Short mmCIF file of C-alpha atoms in Angstrom, two decimals:
data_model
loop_
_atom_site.label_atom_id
_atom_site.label_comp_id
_atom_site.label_asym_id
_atom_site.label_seq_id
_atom_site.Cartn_x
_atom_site.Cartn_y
_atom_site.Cartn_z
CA UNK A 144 -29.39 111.86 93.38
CA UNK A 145 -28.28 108.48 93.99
CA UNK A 146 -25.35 108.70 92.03
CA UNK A 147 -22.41 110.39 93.79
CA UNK A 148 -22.32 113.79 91.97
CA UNK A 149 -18.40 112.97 91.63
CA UNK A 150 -19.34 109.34 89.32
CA UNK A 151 -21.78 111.24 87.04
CA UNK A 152 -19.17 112.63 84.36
CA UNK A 153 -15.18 113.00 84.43
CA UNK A 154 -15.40 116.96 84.00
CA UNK A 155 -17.96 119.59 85.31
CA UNK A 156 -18.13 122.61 82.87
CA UNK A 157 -17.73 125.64 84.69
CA UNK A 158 -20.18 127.83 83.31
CA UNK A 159 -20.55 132.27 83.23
CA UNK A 160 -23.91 132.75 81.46
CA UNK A 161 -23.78 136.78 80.81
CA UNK A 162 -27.62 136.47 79.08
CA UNK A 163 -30.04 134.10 80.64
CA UNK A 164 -31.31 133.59 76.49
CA UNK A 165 -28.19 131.59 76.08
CA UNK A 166 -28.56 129.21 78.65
CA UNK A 167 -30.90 126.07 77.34
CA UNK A 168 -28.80 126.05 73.91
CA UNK A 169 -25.40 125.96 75.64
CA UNK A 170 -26.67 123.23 78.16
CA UNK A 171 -28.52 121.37 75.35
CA UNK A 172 -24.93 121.42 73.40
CA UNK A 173 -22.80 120.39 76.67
CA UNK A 174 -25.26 117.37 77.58
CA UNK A 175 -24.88 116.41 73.54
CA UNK A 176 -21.19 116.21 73.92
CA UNK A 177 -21.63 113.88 77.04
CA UNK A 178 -21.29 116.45 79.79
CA UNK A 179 -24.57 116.17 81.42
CA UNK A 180 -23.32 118.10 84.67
CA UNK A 181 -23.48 121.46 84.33
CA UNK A 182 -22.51 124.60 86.89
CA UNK A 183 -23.52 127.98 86.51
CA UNK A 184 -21.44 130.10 88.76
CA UNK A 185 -23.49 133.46 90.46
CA UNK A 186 -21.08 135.49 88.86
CA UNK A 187 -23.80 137.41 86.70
CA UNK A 188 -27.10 138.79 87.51
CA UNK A 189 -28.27 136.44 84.47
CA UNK A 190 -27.10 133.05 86.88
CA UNK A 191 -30.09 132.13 88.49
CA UNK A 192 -32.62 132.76 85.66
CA UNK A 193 -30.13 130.55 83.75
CA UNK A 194 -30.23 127.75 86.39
CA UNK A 195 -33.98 128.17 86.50
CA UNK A 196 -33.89 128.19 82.34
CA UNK A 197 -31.30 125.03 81.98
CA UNK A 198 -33.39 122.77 85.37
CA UNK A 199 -37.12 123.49 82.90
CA UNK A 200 -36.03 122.67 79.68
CA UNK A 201 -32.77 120.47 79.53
CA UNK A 202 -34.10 117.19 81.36
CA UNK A 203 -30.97 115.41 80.80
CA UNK A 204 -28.71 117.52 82.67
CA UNK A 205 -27.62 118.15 86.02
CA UNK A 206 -27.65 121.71 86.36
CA UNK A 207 -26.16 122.75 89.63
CA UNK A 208 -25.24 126.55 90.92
CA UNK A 209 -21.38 127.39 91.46
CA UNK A 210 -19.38 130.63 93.91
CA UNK A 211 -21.83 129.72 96.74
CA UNK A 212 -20.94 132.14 99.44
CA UNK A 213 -23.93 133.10 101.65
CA UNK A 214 -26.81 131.12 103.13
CA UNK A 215 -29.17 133.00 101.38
CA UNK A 216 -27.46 132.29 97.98
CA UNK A 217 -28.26 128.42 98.95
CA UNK A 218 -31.98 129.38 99.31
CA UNK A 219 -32.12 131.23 96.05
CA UNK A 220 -30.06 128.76 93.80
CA UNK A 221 -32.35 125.23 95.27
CA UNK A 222 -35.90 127.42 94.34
CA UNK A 223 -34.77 128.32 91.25
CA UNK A 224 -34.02 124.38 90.10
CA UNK A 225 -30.33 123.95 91.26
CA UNK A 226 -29.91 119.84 91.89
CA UNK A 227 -26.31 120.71 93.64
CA UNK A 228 -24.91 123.59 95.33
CA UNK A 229 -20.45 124.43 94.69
CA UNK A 230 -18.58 127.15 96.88
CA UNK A 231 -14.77 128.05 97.01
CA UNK A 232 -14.40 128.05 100.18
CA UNK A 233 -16.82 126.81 103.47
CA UNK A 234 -17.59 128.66 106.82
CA UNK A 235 -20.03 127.07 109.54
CA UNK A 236 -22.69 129.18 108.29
CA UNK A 237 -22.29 128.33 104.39
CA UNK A 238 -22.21 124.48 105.23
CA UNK A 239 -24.86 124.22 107.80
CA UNK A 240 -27.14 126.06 104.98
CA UNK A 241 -25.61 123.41 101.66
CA UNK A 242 -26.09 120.55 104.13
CA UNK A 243 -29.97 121.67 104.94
CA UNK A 244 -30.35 122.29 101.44
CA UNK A 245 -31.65 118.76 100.66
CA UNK A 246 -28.92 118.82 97.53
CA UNK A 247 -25.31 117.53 97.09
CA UNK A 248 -22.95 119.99 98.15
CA UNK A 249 -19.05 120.50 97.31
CA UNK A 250 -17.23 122.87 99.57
CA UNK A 251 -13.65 123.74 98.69
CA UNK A 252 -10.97 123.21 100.35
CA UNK A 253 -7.35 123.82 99.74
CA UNK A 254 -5.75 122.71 102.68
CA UNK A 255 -5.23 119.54 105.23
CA UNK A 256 -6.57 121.40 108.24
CA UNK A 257 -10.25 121.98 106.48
CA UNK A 258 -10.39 118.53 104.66
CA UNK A 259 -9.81 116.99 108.70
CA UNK A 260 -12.54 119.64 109.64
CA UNK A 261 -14.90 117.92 106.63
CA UNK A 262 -14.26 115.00 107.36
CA UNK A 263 -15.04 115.87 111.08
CA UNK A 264 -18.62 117.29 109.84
CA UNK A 265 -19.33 114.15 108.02
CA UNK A 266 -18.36 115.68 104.10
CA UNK A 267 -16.63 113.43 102.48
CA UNK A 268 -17.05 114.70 98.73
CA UNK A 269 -15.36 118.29 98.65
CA UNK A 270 -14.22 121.03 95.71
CA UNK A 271 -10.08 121.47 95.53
CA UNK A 272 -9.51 125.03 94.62
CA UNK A 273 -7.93 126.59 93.81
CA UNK A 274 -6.16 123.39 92.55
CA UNK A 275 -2.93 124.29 90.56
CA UNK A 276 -2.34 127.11 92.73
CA UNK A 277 -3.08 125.07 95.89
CA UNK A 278 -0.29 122.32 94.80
CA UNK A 279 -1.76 120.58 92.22
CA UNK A 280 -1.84 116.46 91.64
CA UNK A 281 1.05 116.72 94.05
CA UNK A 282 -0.99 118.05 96.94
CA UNK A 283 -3.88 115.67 95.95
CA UNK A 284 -1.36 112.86 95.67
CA UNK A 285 0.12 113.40 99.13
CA UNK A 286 -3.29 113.80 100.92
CA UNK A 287 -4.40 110.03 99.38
CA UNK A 288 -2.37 108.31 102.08
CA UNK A 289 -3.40 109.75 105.17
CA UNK A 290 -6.71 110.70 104.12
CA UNK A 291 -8.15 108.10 101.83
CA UNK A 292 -11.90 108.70 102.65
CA UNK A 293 -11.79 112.54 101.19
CA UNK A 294 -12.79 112.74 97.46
CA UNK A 295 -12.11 115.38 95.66
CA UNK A 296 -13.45 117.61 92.49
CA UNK A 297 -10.26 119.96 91.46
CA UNK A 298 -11.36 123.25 90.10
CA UNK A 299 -8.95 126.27 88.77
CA UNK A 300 -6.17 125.70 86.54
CA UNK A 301 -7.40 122.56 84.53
CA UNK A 302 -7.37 122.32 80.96
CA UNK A 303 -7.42 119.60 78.49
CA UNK A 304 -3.21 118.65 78.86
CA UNK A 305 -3.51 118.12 82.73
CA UNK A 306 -6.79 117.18 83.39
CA UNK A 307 -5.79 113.49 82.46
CA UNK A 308 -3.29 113.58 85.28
CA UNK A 309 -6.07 114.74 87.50
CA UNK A 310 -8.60 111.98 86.95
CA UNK A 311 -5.76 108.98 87.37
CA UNK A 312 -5.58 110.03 90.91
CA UNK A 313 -7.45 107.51 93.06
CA UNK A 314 -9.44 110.14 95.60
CA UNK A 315 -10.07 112.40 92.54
CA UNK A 316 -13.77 111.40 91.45
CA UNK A 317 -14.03 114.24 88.22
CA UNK A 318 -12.30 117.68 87.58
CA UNK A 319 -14.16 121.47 86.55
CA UNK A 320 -13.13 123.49 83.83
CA UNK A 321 -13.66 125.98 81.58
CA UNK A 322 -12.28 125.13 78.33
CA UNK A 323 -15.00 123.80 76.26
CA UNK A 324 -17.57 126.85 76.71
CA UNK A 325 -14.99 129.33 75.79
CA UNK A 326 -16.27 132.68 76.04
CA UNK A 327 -15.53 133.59 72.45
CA UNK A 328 -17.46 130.48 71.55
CA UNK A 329 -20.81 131.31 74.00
CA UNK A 330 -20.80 135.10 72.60
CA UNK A 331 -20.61 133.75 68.79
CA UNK A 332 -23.53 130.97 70.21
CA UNK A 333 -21.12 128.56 68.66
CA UNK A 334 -23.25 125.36 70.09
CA UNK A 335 -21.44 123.41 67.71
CA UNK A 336 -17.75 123.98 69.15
CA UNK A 337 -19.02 123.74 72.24
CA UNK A 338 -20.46 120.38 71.19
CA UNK A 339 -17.13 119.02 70.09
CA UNK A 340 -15.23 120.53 73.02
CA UNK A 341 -17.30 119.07 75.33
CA UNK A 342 -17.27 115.36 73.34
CA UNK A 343 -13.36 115.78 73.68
CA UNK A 344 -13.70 116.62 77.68
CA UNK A 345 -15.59 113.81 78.09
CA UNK A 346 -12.73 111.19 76.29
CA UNK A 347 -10.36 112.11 79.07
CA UNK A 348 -12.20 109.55 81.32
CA UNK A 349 -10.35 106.83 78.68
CA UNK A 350 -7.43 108.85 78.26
CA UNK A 351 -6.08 108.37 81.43
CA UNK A 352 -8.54 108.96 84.63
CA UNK A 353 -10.31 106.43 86.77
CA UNK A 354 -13.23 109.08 87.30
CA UNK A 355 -14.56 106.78 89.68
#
């Protein structure tokens, strides 16, 4: 990917697939609205099959696999078609395994001490999560200064009203989110309202972010 997984849309949709059947329409309606990046957290047995599903038959996006926690979740999530890898948190283990993985990788971070420890490692390009719990654009804002080379993804928290503020921060690069595959929506297979919600994530680039 020679694109910087941060510069390829201004939000990520954050995606639990409970049936694996669902996965190709709901990726087909999210690239459609302009969100070609897709991840599918391992938070259902259906995950991988749906990563496997979405990397076959959806050309267009960029499916990647999200709550990375093990080194043998990294093996499982690249066979099955993942083109990046997203975990909450990092150990040595868990980023010795993304960084072998031959894919981009976002660890999260929510504090100085393991964005210095990144940075240390050679990661510049990291997940900031929990990121209105963590301190927010505040946080972000405050860690520009000293730290300019760290970019960030924020994840957890981020909706349509603050997302904007998100994206005008110079080391953010795109934020995740959850609001435009609604769960109500996926169970109805509403592909058309996730469609339009996903059109209306993309906009926030223009409506105040730099998603650089």
């Amino acid at each position: 990917m020679s694109t910087s997984l941060l510069d390829l849309a201004p939000v990520v949709p954050v995606v639990v697939i409970e049936d694996a059947a669902d996965a190709v329409p709901l990726a087909r309606a999210l690239v459609a609205g302009g969100l070609p990046v897709i991840e599918v957290t391992l938070r259902t047995p259906a995950a991988l099959d749906a990563v496997r599903a979405v990397a076959g038959a959806v050309p267009d996006a960029v499916v990647g696999a999200g709550t990375v926690l093990t080194p043998e979740q990294v093996t499982r999530c690249v066979a099955a078609g993942a083109r990046f890898l997203v975990s909450p948190g990092w150990t040595d283990g868990l980023l010795t395994a993304m960084a072998a993985s031959g894919v981009p990788f976002l660890p999260g971070v929510s504090t100085t001490s393991e964005v210095v420890a990144l940075l240390e490692r050679g990661v510049r390009e990291m997940k900031f999560f929990p990121a209105q719990a963590a301190g927010g654009t505040a946080y972000l804002r405050s860690l520009a200064g000293p730290l300019p080379q760290a970019r960030f993804c924020p994840t957890g928290g981020i909706g349509p009203d603050n997302a904007p503020e998100y994206l005008a921060l110079p080391n953010v690069g795109c934020v995740g989110g959850t609001w435009m595959v609604p769960a109500d929506a996926v169970a109805a297979r509403d592909w058309a309202r996730v469609e339009s919600l996903a059109r209306a994530a993309a906009g926030l680039r223009d409506a105040g972010g730099t998603c650089r």
